[in-house]
Short mmCIF file of N, CA, C and O in Angstrom, two decimals:
data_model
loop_
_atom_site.label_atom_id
_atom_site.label_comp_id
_atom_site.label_asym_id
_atom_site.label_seq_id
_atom_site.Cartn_x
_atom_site.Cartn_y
_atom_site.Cartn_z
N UNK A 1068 86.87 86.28 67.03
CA UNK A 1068 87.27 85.49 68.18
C UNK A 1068 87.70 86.44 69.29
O UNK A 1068 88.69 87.14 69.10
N UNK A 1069 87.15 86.52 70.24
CA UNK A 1069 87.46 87.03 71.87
C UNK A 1069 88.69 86.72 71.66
O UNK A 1069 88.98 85.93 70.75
N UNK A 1070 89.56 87.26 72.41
CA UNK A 1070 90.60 87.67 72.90
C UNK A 1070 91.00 87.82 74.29
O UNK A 1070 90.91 88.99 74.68
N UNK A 1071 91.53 86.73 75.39
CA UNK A 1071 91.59 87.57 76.91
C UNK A 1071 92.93 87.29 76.96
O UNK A 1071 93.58 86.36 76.49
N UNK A 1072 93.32 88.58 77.82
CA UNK A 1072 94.84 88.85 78.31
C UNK A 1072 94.89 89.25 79.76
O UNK A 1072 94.71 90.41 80.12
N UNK A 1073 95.19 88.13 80.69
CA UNK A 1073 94.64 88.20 82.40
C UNK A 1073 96.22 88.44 82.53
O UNK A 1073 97.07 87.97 81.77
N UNK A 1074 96.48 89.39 83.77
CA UNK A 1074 97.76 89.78 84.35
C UNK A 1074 97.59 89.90 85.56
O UNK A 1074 96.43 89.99 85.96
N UNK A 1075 98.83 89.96 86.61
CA UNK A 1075 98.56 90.17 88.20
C UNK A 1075 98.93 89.28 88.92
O UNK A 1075 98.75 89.52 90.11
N UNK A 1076 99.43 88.22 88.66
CA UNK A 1076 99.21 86.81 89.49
C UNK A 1076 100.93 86.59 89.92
O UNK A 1076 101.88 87.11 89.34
N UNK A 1077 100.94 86.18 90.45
CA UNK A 1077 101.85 86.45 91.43
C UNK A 1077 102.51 85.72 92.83
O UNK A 1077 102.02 84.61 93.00
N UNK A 1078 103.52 86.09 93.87
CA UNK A 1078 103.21 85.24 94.84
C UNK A 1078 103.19 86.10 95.87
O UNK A 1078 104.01 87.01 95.93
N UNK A 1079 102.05 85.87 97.00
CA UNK A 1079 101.96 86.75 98.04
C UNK A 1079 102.02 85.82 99.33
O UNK A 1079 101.98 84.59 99.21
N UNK A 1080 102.08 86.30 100.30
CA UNK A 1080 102.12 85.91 101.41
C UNK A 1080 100.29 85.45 102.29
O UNK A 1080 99.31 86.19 102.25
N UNK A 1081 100.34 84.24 102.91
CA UNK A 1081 98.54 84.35 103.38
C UNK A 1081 98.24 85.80 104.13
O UNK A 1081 98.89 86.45 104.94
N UNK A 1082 97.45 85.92 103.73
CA UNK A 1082 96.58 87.00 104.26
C UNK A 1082 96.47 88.27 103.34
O UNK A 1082 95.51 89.01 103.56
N UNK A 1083 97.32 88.60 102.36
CA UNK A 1083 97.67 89.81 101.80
C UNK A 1083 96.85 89.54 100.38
O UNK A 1083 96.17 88.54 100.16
N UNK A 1084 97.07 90.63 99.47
CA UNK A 1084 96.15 91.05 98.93
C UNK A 1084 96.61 90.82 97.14
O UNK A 1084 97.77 91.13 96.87
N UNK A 1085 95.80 90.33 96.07
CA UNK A 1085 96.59 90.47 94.69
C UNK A 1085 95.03 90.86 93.81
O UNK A 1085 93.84 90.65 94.05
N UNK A 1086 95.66 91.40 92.93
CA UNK A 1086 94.78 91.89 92.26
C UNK A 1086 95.05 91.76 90.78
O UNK A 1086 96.03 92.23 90.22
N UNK A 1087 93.83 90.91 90.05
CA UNK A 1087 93.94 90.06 88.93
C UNK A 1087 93.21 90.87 87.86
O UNK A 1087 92.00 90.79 88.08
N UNK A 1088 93.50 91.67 86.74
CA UNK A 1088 93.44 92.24 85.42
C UNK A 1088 93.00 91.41 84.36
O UNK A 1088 93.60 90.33 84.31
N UNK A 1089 91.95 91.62 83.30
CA UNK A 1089 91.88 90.67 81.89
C UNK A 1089 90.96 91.74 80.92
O UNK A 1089 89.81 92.17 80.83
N UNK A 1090 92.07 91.84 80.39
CA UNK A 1090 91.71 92.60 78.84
C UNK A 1090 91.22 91.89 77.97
O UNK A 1090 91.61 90.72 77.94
N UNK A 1091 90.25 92.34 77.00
CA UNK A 1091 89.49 91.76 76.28
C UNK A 1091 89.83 92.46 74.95
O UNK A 1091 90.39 93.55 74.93
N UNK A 1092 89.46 91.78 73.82
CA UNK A 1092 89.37 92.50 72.29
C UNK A 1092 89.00 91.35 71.64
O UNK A 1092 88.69 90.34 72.27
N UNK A 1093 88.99 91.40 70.28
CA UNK A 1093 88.42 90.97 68.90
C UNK A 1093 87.58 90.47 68.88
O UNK A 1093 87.62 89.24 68.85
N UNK A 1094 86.41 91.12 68.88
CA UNK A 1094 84.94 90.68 69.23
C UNK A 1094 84.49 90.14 68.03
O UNK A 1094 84.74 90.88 67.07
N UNK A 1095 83.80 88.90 67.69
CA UNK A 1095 83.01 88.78 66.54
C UNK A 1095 81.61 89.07 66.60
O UNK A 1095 80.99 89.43 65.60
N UNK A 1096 81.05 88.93 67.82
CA UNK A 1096 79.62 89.70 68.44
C UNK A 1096 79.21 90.91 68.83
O UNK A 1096 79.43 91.13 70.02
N UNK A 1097 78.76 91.67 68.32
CA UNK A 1097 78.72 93.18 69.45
C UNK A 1097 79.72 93.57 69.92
O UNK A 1097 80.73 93.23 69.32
N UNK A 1098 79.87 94.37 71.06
CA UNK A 1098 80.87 94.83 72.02
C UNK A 1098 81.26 94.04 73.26
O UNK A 1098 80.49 93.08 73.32
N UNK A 1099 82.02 94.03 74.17
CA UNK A 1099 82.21 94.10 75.45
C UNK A 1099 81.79 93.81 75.75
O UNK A 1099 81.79 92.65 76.14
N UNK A 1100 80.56 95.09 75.94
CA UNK A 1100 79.23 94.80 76.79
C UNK A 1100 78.09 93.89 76.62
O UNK A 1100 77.03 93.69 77.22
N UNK A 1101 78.76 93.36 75.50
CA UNK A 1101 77.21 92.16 75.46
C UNK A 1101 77.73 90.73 76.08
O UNK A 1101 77.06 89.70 76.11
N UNK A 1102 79.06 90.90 76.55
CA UNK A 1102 79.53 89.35 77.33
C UNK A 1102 79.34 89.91 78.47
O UNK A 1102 79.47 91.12 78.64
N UNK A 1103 78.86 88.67 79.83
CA UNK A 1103 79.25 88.41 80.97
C UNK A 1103 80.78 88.27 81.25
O UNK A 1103 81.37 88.20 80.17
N UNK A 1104 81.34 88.23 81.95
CA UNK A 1104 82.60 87.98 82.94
C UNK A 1104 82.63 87.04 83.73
O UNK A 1104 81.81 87.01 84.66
N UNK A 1105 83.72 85.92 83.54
CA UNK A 1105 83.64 85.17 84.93
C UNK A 1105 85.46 84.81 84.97
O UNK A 1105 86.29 84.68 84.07
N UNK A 1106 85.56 84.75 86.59
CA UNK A 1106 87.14 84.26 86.60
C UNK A 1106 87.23 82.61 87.11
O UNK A 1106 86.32 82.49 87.93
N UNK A 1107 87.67 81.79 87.01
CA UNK A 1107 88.13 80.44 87.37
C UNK A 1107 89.26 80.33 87.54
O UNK A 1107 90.24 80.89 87.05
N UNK A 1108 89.10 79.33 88.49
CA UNK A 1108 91.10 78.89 88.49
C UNK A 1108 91.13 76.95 89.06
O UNK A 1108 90.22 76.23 89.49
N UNK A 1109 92.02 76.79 88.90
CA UNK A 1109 92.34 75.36 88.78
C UNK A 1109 94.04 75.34 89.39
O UNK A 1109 95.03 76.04 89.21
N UNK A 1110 93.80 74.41 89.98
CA UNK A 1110 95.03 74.01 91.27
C UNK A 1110 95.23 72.56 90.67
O UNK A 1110 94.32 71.85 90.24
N UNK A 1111 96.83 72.17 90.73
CA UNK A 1111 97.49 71.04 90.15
C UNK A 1111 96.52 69.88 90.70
O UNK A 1111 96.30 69.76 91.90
N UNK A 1112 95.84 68.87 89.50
CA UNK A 1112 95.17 67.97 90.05
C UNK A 1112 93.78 67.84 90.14
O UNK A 1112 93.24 66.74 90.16
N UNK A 1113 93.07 69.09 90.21
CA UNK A 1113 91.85 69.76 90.12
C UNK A 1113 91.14 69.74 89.00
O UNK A 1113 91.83 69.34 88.06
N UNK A 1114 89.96 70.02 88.69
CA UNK A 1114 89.02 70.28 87.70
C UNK A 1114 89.07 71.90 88.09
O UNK A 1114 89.16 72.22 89.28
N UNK A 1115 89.02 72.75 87.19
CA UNK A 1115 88.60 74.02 86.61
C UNK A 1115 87.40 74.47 87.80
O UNK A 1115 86.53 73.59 87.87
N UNK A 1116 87.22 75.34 88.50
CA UNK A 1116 86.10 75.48 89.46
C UNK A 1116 86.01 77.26 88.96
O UNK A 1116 86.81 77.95 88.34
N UNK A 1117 84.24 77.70 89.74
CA UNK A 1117 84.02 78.62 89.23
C UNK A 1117 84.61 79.16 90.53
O UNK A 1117 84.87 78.42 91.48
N UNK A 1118 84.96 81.42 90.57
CA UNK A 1118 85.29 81.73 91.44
C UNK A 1118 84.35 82.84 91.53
O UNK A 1118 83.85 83.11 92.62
N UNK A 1119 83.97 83.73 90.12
CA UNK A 1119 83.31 85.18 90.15
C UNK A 1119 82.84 85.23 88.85
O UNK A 1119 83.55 84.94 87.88
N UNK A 1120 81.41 85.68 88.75
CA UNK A 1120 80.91 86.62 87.70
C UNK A 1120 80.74 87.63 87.83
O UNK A 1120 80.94 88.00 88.99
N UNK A 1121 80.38 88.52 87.02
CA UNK A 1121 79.83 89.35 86.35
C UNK A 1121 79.01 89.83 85.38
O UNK A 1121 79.41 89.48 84.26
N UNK A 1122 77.87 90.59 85.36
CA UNK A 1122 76.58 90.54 84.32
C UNK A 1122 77.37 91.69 83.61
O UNK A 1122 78.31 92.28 84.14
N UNK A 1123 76.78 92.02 82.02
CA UNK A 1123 77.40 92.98 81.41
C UNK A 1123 77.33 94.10 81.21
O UNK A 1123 77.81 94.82 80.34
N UNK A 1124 76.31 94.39 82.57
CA UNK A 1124 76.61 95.98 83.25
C UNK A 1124 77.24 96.17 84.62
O UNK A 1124 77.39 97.20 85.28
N UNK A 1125 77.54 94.98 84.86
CA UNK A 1125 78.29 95.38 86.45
C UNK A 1125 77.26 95.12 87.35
O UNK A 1125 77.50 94.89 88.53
N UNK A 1126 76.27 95.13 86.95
CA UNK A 1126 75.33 95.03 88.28
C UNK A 1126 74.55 94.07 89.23
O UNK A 1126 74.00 94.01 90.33
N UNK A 1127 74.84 93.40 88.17
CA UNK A 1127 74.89 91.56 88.81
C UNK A 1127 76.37 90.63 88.99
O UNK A 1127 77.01 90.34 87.98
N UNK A 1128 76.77 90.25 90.17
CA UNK A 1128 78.06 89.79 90.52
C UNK A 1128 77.52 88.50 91.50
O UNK A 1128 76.60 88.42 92.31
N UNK A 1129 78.68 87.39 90.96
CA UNK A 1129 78.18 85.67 91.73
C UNK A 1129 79.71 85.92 92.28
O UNK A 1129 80.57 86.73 91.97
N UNK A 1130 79.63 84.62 93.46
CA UNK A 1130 80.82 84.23 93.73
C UNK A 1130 80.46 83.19 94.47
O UNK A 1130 79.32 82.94 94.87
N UNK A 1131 82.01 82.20 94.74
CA UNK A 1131 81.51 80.78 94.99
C UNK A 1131 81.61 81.32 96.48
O UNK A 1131 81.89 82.46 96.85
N UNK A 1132 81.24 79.95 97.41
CA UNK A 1132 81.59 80.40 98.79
C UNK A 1132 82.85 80.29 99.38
O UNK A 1132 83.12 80.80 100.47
N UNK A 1133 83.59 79.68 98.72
CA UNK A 1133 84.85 79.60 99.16
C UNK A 1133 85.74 81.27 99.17
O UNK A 1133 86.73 81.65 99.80
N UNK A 1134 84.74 82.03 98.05
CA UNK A 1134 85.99 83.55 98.04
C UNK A 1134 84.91 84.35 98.17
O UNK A 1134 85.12 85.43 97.61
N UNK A 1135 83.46 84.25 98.86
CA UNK A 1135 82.84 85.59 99.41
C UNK A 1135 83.11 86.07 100.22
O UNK A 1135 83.51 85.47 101.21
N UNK A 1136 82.99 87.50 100.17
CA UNK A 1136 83.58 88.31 101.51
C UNK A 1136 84.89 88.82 101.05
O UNK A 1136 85.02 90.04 101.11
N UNK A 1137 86.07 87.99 100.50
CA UNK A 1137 86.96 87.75 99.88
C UNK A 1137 87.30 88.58 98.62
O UNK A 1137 87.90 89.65 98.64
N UNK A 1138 86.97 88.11 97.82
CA UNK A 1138 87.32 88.51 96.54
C UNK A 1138 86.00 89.05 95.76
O UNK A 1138 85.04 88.29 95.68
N UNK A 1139 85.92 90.67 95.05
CA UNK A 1139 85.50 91.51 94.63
C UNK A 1139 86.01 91.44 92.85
O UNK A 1139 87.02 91.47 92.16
N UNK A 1140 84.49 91.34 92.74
CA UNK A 1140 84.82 91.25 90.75
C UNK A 1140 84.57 92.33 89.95
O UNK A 1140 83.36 92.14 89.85
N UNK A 1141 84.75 93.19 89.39
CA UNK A 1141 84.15 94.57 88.87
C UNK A 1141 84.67 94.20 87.81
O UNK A 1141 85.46 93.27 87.66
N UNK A 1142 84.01 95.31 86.58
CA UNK A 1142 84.36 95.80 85.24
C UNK A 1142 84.11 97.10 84.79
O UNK A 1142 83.36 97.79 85.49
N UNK A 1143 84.65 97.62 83.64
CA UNK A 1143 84.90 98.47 83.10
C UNK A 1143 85.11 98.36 81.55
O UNK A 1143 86.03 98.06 80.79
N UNK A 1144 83.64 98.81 81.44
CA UNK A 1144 83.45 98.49 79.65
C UNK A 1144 83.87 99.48 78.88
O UNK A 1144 84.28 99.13 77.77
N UNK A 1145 83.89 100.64 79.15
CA UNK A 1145 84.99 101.78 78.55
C UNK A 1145 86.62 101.19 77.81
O UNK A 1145 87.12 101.28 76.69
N UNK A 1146 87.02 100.60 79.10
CA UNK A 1146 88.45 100.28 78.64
C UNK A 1146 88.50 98.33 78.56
O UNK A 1146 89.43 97.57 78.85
N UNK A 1147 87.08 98.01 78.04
CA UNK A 1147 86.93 96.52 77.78
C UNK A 1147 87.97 95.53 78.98
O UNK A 1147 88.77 94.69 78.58
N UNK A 1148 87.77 95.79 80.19
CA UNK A 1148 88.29 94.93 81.32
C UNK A 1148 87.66 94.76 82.33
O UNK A 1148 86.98 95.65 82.84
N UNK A 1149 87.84 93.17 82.98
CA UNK A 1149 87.40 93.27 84.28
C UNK A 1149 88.56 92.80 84.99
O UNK A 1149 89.51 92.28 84.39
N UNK A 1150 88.52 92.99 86.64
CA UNK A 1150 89.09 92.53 87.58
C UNK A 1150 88.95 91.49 88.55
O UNK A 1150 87.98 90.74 88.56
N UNK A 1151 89.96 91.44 89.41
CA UNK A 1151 89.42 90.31 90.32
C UNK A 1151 90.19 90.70 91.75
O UNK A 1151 91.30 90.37 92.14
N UNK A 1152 89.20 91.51 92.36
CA UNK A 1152 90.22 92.50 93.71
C UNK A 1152 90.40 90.99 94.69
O UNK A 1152 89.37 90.30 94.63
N UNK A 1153 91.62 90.33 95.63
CA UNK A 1153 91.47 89.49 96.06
C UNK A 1153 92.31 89.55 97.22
O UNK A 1153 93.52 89.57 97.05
N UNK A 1154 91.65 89.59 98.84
CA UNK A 1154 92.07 89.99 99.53
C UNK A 1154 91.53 88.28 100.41
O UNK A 1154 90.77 87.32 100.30
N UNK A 1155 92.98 89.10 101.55
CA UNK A 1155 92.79 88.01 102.55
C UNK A 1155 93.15 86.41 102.70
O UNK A 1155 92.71 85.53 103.44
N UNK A 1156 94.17 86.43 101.65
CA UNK A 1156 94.93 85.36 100.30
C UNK A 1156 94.97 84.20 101.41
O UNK A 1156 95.37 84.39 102.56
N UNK A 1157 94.41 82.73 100.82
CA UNK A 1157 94.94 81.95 101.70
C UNK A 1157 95.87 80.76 100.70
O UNK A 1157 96.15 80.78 99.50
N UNK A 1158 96.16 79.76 101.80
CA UNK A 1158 97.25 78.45 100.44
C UNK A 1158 96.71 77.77 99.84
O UNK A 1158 97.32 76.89 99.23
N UNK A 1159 95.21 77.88 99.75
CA UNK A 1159 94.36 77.28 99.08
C UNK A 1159 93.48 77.99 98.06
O UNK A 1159 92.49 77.45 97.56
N UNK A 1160 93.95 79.49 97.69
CA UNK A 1160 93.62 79.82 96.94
C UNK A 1160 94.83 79.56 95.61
O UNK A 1160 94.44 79.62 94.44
N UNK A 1161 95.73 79.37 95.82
CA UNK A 1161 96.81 78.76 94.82
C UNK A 1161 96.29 78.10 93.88
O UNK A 1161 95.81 77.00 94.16
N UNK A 1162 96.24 78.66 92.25
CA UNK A 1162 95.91 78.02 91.41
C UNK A 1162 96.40 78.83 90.21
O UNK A 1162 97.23 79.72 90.34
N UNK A 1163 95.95 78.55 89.25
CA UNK A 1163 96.09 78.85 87.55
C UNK A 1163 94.93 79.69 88.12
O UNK A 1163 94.19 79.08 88.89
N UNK A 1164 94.63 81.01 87.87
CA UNK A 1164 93.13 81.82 87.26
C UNK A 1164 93.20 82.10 85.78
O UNK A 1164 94.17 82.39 85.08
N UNK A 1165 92.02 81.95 85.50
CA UNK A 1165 91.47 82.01 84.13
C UNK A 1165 90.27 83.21 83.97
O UNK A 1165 89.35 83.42 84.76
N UNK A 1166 90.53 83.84 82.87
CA UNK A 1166 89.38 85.14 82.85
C UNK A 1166 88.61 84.22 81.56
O UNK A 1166 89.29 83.67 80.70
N UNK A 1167 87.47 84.17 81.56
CA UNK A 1167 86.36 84.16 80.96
C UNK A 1167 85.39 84.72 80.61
O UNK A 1167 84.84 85.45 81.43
N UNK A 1168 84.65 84.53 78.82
CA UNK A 1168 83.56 85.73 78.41
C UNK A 1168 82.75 84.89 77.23
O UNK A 1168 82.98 84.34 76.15
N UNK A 1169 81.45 85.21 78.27
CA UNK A 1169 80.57 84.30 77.47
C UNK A 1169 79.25 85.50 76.79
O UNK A 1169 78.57 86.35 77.36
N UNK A 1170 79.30 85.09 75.48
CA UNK A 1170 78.34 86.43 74.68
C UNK A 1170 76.89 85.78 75.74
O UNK A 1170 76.66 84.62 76.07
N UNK A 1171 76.06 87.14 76.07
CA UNK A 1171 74.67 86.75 76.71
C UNK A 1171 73.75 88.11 76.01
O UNK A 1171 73.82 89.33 76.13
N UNK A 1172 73.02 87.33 75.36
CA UNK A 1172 72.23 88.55 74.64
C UNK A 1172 71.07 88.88 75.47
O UNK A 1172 70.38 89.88 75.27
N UNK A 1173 70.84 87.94 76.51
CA UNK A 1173 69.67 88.36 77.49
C UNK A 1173 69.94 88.26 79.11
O UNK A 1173 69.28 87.79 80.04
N UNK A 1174 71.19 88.90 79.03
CA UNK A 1174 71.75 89.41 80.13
C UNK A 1174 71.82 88.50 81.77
O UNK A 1174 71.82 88.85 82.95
N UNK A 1175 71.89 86.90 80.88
CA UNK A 1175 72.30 86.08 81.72
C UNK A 1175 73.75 85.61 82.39
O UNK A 1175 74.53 85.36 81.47
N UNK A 1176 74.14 85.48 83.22
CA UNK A 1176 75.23 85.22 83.74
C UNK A 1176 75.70 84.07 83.75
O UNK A 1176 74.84 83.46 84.38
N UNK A 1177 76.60 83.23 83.43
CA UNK A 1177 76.84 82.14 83.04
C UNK A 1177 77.67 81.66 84.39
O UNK A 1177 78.50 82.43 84.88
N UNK A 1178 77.47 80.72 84.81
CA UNK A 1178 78.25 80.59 86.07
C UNK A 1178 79.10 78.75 85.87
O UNK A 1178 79.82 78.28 86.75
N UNK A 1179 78.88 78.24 84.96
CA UNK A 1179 79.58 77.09 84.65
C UNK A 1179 81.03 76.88 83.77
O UNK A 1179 81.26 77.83 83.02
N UNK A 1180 81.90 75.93 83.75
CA UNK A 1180 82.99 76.18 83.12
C UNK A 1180 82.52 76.01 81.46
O UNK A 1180 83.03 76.50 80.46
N UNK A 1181 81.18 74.97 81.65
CA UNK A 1181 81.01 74.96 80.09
C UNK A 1181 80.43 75.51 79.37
O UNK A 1181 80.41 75.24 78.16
N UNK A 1182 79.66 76.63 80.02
CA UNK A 1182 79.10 77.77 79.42
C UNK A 1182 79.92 78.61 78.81
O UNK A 1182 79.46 79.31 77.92
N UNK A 1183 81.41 78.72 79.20
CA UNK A 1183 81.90 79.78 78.62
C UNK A 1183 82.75 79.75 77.37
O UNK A 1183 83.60 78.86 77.34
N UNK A 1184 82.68 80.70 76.17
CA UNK A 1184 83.28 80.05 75.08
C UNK A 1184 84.56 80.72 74.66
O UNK A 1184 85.06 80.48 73.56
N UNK A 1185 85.20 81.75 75.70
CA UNK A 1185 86.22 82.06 75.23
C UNK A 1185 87.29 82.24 76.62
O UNK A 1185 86.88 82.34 77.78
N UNK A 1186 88.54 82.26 76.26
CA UNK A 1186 89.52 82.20 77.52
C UNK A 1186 90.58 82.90 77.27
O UNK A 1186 90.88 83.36 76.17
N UNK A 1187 91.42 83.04 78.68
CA UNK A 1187 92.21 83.38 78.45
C UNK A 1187 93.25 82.18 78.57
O UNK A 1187 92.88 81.02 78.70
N UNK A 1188 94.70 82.60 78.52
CA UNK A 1188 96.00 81.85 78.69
C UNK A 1188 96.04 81.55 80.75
O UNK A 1188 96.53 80.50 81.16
N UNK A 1189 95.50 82.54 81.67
CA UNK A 1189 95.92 81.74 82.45
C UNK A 1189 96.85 82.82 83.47
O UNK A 1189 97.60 83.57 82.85
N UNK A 1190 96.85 82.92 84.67
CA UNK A 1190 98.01 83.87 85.70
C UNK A 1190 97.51 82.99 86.95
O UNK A 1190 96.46 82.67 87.49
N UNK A 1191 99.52 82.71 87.13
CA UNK A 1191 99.17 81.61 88.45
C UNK A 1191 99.44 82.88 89.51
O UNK A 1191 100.22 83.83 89.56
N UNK A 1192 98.27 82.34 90.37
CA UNK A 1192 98.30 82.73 92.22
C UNK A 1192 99.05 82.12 92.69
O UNK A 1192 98.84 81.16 91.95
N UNK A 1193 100.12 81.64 93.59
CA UNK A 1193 100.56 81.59 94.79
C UNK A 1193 100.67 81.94 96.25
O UNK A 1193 101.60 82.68 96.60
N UNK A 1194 99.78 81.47 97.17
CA UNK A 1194 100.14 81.97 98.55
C UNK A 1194 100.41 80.88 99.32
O UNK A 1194 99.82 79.80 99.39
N UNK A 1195 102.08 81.59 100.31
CA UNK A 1195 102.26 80.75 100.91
C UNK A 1195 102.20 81.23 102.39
O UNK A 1195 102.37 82.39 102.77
N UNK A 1196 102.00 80.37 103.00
CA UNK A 1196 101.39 80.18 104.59
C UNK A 1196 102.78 80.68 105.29
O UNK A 1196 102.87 80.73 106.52
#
């Protein structure tokens, strides 16, 4: 069973900058590198929405339109983590984020909430205006 441990979340002020961490371990599939990456977050009231992927070399990256331009997703399969660089914070990015990892043996990117089969616990954003 995957394992995610997301950290970073926080409260910042609009416009400024937070930067979201999720460690991965106990793989029952391969390594690391054979999951995609994706982050979500969900605001009181909301359904779960997508925000960022990642393919499981880094070299394919989605994002919704609400955080392009915005927010930057990378990984690092060495030390089994990805990020979520997030600049330019507005009060509507306020939510629960969720790190997500879905095994893709043919290096598809999963961009739905129900594609993905493992999670983490969750780091709330806050920005206030």
């Amino acid at each position: 069973q995957v394992q995610l441990a997301e950290s970073g979340g926080g409260l910042v002020q609009a416009g400024g900058p937070l930067r979201l961490s999720c460690a991965a371990s106990g793989y029952t599939f391969g390594t690391f590198n054979n999951y995609a990456m994706g982050w979500f977050r969900q605001a009181p009231g909301q359904e779960r929405e997508f925000v960022a992927a990642i393919s499981w070399s880094g070299g394919t990256t989605y994002y919704s339109d609400s955080v392009k331009g915005r927010f930057t997703i990378s990984r690092d399969n060495a030390k089994a983590t990805v990020s979520l660089q997030m600049n330019s914070l507005k009060p509507e990015d306020t939510a629960v984020h969720y790190c997500a990892a879905d095994y893709s043996q043919f290096g598809v990117v999963a961009l739905r909430v129900d594609e993905y089969d493992h999670w983490g616990q969750g780091t709330q954003v806050t920005v206030s205006s």
